[in-house]
mmCIF file of C-alpha atoms in Angstrom:
data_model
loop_
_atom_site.group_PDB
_atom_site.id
_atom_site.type_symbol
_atom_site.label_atom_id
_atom_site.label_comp_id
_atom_site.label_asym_id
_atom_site.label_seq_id
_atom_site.Cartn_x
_atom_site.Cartn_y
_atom_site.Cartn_z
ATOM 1 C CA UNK H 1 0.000 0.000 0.000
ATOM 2 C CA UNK H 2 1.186 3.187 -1.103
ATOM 3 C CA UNK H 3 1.762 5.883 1.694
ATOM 4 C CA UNK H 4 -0.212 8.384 2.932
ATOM 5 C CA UNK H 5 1.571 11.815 2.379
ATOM 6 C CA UNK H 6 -1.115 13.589 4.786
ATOM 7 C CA UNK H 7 0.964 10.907 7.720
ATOM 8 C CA UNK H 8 4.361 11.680 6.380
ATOM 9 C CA UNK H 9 5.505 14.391 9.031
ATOM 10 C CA UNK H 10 4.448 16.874 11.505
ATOM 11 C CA UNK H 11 5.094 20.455 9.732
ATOM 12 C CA UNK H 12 4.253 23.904 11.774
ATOM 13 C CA UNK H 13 3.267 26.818 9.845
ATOM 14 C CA UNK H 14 7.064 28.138 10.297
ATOM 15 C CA UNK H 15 8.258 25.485 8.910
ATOM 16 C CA UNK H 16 6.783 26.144 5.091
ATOM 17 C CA UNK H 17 6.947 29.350 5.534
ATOM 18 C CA UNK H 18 10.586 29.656 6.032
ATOM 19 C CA UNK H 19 11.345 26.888 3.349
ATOM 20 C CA UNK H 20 9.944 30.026 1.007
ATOM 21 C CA UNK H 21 11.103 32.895 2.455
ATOM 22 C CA UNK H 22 7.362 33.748 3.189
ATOM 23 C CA UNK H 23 5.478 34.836 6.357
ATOM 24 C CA UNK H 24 3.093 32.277 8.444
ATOM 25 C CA UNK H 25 0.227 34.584 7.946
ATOM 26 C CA UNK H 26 1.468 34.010 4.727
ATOM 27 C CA UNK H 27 0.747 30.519 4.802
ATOM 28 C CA UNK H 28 -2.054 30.463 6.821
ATOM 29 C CA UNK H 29 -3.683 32.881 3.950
ATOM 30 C CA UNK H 30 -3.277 30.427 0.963
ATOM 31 C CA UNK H 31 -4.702 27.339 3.114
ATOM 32 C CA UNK H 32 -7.751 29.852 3.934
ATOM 33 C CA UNK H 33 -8.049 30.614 -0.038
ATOM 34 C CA UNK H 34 -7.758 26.775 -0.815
ATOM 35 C CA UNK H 35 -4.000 27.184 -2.558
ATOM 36 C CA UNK H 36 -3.479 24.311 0.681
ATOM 37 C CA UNK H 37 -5.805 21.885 1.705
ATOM 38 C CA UNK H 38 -7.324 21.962 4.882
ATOM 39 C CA UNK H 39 -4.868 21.467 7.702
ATOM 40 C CA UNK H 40 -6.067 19.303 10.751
ATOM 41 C CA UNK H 41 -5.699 20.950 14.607
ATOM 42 C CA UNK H 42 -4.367 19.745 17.568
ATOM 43 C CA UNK H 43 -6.496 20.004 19.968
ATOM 44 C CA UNK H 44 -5.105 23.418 21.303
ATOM 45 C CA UNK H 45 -6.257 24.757 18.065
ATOM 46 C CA UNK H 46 -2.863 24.510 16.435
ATOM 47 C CA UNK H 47 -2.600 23.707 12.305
ATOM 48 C CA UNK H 48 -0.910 20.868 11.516
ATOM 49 C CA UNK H 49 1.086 20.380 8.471
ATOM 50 C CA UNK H 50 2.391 17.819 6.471
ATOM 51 C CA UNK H 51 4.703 17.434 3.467
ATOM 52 C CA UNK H 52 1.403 17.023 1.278
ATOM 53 C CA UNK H 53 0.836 20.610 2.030
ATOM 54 C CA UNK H 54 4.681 21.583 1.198
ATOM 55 C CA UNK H 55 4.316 20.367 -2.046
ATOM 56 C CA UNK H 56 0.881 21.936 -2.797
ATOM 57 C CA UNK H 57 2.700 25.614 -1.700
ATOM 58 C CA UNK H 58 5.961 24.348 -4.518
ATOM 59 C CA UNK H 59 3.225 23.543 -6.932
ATOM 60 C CA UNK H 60 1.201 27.027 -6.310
ATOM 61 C CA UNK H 61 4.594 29.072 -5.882
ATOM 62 C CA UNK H 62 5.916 27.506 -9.454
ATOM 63 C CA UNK H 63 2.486 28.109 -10.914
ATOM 64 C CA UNK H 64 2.703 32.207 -10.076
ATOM 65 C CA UNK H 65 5.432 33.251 -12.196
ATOM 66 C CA UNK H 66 3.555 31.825 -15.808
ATOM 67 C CA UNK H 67 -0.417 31.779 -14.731
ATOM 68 C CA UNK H 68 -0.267 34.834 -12.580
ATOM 69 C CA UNK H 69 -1.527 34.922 -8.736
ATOM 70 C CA UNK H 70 -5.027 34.683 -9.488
ATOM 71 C CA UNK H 71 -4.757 32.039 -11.811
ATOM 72 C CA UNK H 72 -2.376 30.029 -9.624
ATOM 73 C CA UNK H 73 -5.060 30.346 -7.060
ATOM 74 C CA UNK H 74 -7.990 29.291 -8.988
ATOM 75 C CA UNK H 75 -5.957 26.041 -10.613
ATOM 76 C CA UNK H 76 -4.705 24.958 -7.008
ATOM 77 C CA UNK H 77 -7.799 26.230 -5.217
ATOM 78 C CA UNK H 78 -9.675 23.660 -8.476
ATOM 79 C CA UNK H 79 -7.495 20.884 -7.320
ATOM 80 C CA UNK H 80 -7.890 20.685 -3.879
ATOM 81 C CA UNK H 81 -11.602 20.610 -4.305
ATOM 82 C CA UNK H 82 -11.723 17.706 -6.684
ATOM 83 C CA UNK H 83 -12.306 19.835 -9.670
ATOM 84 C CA UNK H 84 -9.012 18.677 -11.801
ATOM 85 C CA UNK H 85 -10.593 19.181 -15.005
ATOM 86 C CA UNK H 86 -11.538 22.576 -14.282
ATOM 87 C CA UNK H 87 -7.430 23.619 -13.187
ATOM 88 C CA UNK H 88 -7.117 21.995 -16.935
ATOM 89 C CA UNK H 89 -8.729 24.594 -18.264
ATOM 90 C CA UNK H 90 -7.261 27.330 -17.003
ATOM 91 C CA UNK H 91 -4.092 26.408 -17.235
ATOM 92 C CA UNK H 92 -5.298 25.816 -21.293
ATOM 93 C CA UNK H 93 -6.285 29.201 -20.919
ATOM 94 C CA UNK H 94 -2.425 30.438 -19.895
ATOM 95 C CA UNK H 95 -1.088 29.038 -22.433
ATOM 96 C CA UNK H 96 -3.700 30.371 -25.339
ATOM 97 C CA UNK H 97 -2.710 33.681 -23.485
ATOM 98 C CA UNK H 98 0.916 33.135 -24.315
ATOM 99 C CA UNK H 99 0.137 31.876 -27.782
ATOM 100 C CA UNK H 100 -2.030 35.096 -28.606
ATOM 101 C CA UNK H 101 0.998 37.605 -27.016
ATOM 102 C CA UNK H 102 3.463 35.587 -29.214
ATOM 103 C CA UNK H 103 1.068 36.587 -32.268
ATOM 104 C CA UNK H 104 1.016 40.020 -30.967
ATOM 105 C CA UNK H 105 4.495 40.440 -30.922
ATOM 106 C CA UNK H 106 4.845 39.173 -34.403
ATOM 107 C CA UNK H 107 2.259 41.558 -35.452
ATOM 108 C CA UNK H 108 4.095 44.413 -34.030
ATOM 109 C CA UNK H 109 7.161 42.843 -35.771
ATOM 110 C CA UNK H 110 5.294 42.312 -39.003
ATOM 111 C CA UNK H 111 4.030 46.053 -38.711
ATOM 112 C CA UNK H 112 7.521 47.754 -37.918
ATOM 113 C CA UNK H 113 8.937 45.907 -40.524
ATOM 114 C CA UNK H 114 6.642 48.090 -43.684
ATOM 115 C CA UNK H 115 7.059 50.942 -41.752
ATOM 116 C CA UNK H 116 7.155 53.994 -44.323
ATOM 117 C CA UNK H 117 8.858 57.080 -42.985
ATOM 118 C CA UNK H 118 6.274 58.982 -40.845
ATOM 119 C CA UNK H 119 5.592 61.940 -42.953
ATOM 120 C CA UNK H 120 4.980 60.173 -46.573
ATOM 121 C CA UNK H 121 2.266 58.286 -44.168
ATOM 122 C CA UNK H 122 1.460 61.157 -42.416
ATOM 123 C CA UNK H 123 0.311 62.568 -46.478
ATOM 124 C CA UNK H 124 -1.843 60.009 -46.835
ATOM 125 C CA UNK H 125 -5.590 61.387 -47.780
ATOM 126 C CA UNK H 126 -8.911 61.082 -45.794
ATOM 127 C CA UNK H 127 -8.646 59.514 -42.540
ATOM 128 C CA UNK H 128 -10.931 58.227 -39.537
ATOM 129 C CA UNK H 129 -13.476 59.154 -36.972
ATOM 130 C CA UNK H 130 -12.024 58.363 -32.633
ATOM 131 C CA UNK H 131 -15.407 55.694 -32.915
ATOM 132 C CA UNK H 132 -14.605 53.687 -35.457
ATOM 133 C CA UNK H 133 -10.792 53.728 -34.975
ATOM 134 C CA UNK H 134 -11.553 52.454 -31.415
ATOM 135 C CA UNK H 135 -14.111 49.881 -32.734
ATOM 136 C CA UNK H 136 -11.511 48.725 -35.319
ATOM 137 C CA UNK H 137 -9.107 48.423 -32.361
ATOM 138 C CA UNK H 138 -11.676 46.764 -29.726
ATOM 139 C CA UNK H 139 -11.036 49.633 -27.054
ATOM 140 C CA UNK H 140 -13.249 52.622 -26.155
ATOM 141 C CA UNK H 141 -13.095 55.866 -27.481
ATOM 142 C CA UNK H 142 -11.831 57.131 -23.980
ATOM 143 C CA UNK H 143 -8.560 54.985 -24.722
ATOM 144 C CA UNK H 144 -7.892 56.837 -27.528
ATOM 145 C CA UNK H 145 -8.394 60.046 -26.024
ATOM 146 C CA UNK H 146 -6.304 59.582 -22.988
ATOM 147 C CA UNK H 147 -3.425 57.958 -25.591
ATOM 148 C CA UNK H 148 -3.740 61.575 -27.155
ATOM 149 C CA UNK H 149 -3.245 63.343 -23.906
ATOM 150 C CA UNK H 150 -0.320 60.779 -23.162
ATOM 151 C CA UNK H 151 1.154 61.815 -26.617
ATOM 152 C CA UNK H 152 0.714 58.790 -28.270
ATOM 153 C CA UNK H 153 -1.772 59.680 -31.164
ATOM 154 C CA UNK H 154 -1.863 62.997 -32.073
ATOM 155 C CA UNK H 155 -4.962 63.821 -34.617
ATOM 156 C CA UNK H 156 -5.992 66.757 -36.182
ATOM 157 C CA UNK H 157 -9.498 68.299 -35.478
ATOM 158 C CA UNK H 158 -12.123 68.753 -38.207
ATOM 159 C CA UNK H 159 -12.412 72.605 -38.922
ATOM 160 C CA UNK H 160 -16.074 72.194 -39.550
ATOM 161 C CA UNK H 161 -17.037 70.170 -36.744
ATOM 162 C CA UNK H 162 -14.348 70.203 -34.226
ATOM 163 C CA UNK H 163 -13.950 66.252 -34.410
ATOM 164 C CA UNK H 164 -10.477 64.332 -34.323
ATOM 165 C CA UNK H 165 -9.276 63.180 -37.678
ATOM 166 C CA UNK H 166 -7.001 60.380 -37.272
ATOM 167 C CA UNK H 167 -4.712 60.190 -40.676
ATOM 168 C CA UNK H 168 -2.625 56.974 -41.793
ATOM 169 C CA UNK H 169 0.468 58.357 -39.403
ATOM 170 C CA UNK H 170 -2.212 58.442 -36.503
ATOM 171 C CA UNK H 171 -3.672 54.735 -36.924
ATOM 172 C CA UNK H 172 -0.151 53.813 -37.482
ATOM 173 C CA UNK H 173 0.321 55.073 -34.275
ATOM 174 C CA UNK H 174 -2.587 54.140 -32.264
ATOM 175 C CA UNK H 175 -2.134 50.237 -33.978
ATOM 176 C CA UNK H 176 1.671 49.930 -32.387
ATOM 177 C CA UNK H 177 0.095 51.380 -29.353
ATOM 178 C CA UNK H 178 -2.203 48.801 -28.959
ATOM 179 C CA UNK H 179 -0.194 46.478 -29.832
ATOM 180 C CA UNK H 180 2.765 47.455 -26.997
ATOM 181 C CA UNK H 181 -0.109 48.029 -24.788
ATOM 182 C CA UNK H 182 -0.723 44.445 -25.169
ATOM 183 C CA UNK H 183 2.494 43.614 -24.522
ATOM 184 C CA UNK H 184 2.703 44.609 -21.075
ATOM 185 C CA UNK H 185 4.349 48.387 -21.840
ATOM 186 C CA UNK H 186 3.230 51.412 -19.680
ATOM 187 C CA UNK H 187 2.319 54.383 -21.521
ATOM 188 C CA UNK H 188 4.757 56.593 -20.533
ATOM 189 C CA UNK H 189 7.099 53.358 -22.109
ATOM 190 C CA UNK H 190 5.499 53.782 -25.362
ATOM 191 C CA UNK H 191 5.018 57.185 -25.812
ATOM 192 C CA UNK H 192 8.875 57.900 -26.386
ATOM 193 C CA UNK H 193 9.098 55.003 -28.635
ATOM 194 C CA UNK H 194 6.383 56.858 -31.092
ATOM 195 C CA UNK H 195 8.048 59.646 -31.230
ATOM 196 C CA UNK H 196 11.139 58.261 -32.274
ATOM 197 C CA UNK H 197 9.525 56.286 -35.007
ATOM 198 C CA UNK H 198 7.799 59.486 -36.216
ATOM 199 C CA UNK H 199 11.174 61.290 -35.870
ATOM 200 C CA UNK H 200 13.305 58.853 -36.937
ATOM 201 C CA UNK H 201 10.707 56.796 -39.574
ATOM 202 C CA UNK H 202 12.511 53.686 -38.836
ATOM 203 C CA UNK H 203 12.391 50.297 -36.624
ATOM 204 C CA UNK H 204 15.761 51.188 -34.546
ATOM 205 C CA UNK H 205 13.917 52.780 -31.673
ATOM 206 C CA UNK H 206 11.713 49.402 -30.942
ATOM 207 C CA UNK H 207 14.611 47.312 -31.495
ATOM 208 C CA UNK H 208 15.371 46.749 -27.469
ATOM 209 C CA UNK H 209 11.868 46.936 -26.658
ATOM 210 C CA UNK H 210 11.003 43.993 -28.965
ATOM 211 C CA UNK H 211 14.135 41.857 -27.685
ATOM 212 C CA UNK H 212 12.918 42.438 -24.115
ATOM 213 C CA UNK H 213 9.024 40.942 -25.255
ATOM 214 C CA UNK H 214 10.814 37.988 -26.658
ATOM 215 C CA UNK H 215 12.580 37.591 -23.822
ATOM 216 C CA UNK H 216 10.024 38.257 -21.372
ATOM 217 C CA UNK H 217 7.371 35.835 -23.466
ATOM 218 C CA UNK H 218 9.977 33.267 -23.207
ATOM 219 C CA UNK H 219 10.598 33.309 -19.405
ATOM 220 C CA UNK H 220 6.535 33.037 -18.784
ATOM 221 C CA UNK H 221 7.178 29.815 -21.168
ATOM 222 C CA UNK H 222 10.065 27.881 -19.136
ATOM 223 C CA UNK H 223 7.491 29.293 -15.956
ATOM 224 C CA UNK H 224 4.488 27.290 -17.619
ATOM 225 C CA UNK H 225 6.409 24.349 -18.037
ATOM 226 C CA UNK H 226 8.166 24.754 -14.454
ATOM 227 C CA UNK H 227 4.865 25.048 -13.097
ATOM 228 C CA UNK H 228 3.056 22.370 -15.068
ATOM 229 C CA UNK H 229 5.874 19.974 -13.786
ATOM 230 C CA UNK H 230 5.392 21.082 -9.962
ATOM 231 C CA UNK H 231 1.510 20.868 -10.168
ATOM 232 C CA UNK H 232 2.285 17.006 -11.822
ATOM 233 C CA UNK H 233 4.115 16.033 -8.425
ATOM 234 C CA UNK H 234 1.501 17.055 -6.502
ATOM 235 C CA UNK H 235 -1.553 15.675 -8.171
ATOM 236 C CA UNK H 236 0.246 12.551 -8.404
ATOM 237 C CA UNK H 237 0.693 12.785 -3.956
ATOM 238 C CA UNK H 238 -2.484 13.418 -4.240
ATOM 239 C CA UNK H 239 -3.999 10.156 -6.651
ATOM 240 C CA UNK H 240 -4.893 12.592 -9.666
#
């Protein structure tokens, strides 16, 4: 008969929290959200621990870096209720997420790459209303305006009717902004970027950024498969 890990050793609170450089409120926090199953008492009150509960805190602590700490909660809180096919899915879900942000940086890349210096696009004729340049984008109008006051788009207004005109420069613009945006970069990241590209009309300025995205898109990989192996060892201490 196989052992029982929940009978394998006494642990306090102090003693997974130190093995993790974490607090025991910490601990006592991530059994009360489910990341831990249910501890049993002594009968002054005191939790008991056991190495079953160590290696649901390595599975949950691996899990953080690639799912994120509400994820990581959810897929260990969807274990330890009996709900394995349910921590499936959102782990599934991670790694669609990863899948769509290594699109998105290809887009960018794809996008940089036809780049035509910013004022031959900047000539183009016509151009588009803020609502259907935000529809086209799938953000609100309000993005768009608060990307303008960041100094990210910069569109002329309508003499007639006061409305923003957004020219080819400006979707250009508000495209790589969304796009960045996506990609985890603060505004006040992106904004000096544009202007280089409009100054410049080339892909030099973006160079580091993009290197940093494939770098940082890799690391949440080898964190997905880190994870994914820690969350193995534990279902398998715990017959899943």
């Amino acid at each position: 008969m196989a052992p029982n890990p929940q009978n394998g050793g006494r642990l306090r609170p102090v003693d997974l929290a130190r093995g993790h450089g974490l607090s025991t409120q910490a601990v006592r926090n991530y059994e009360e959200a489910g990341v831990l199953p249910a501890a049993d008492r002594t009968p002054h009150g005191y939790r008991v621990y056991t190495p079953l509960h160590a290696a649901a805190l390595r599975a949950f602590l691996a899990l953080v870096p690639g799912h994120g700490h509400p994820a990581a909660t959810a897929i260990m809180r969807a274990v330890n209720e009996g709900a394995p096919e349910e921590a499936y899915r959102l782990i599934d879900g991670s790694h669609v997420q990863l899948l769509d942000d290594r699109r998105t940086l290809q887009a960018v890349e794809n996008a940089l790459r036809d780049l035509e210096p910013g004022p031959a696009m900047a000539s183009a004729p016509g151009g588009t209303f803020i609502g259907p340049l935000a529809e086209q984008l799938g953000i609100r109008p309000a993005t768009l305006r608060k990307w303008e006051r960041a100094g990210l788009v910069r569109p002329r207004r309508d003499p007639l009717t006061g409305y923003r005109v957004y020219d080819a420069a400006d979707v250009r613009d508000a495209r790589l902004a969304h796009q960045l945006r996506r990609g985890g970069y603060l505004l006040e990241q992106i904004a000096p970027l544009l202007a280089q590209v409009r100054a410049a009309g080339g892909l030099e300025p973006l160079e580091a950024a993009l290197s940093d995205w494939h770098g940082r898109l890799s690391a949440r990989g080898r964190a997905l498969l880190a994870g994914a192996a820690e969350l193995e060892a534990y279902l398998r201490l715990i017959g899943k």
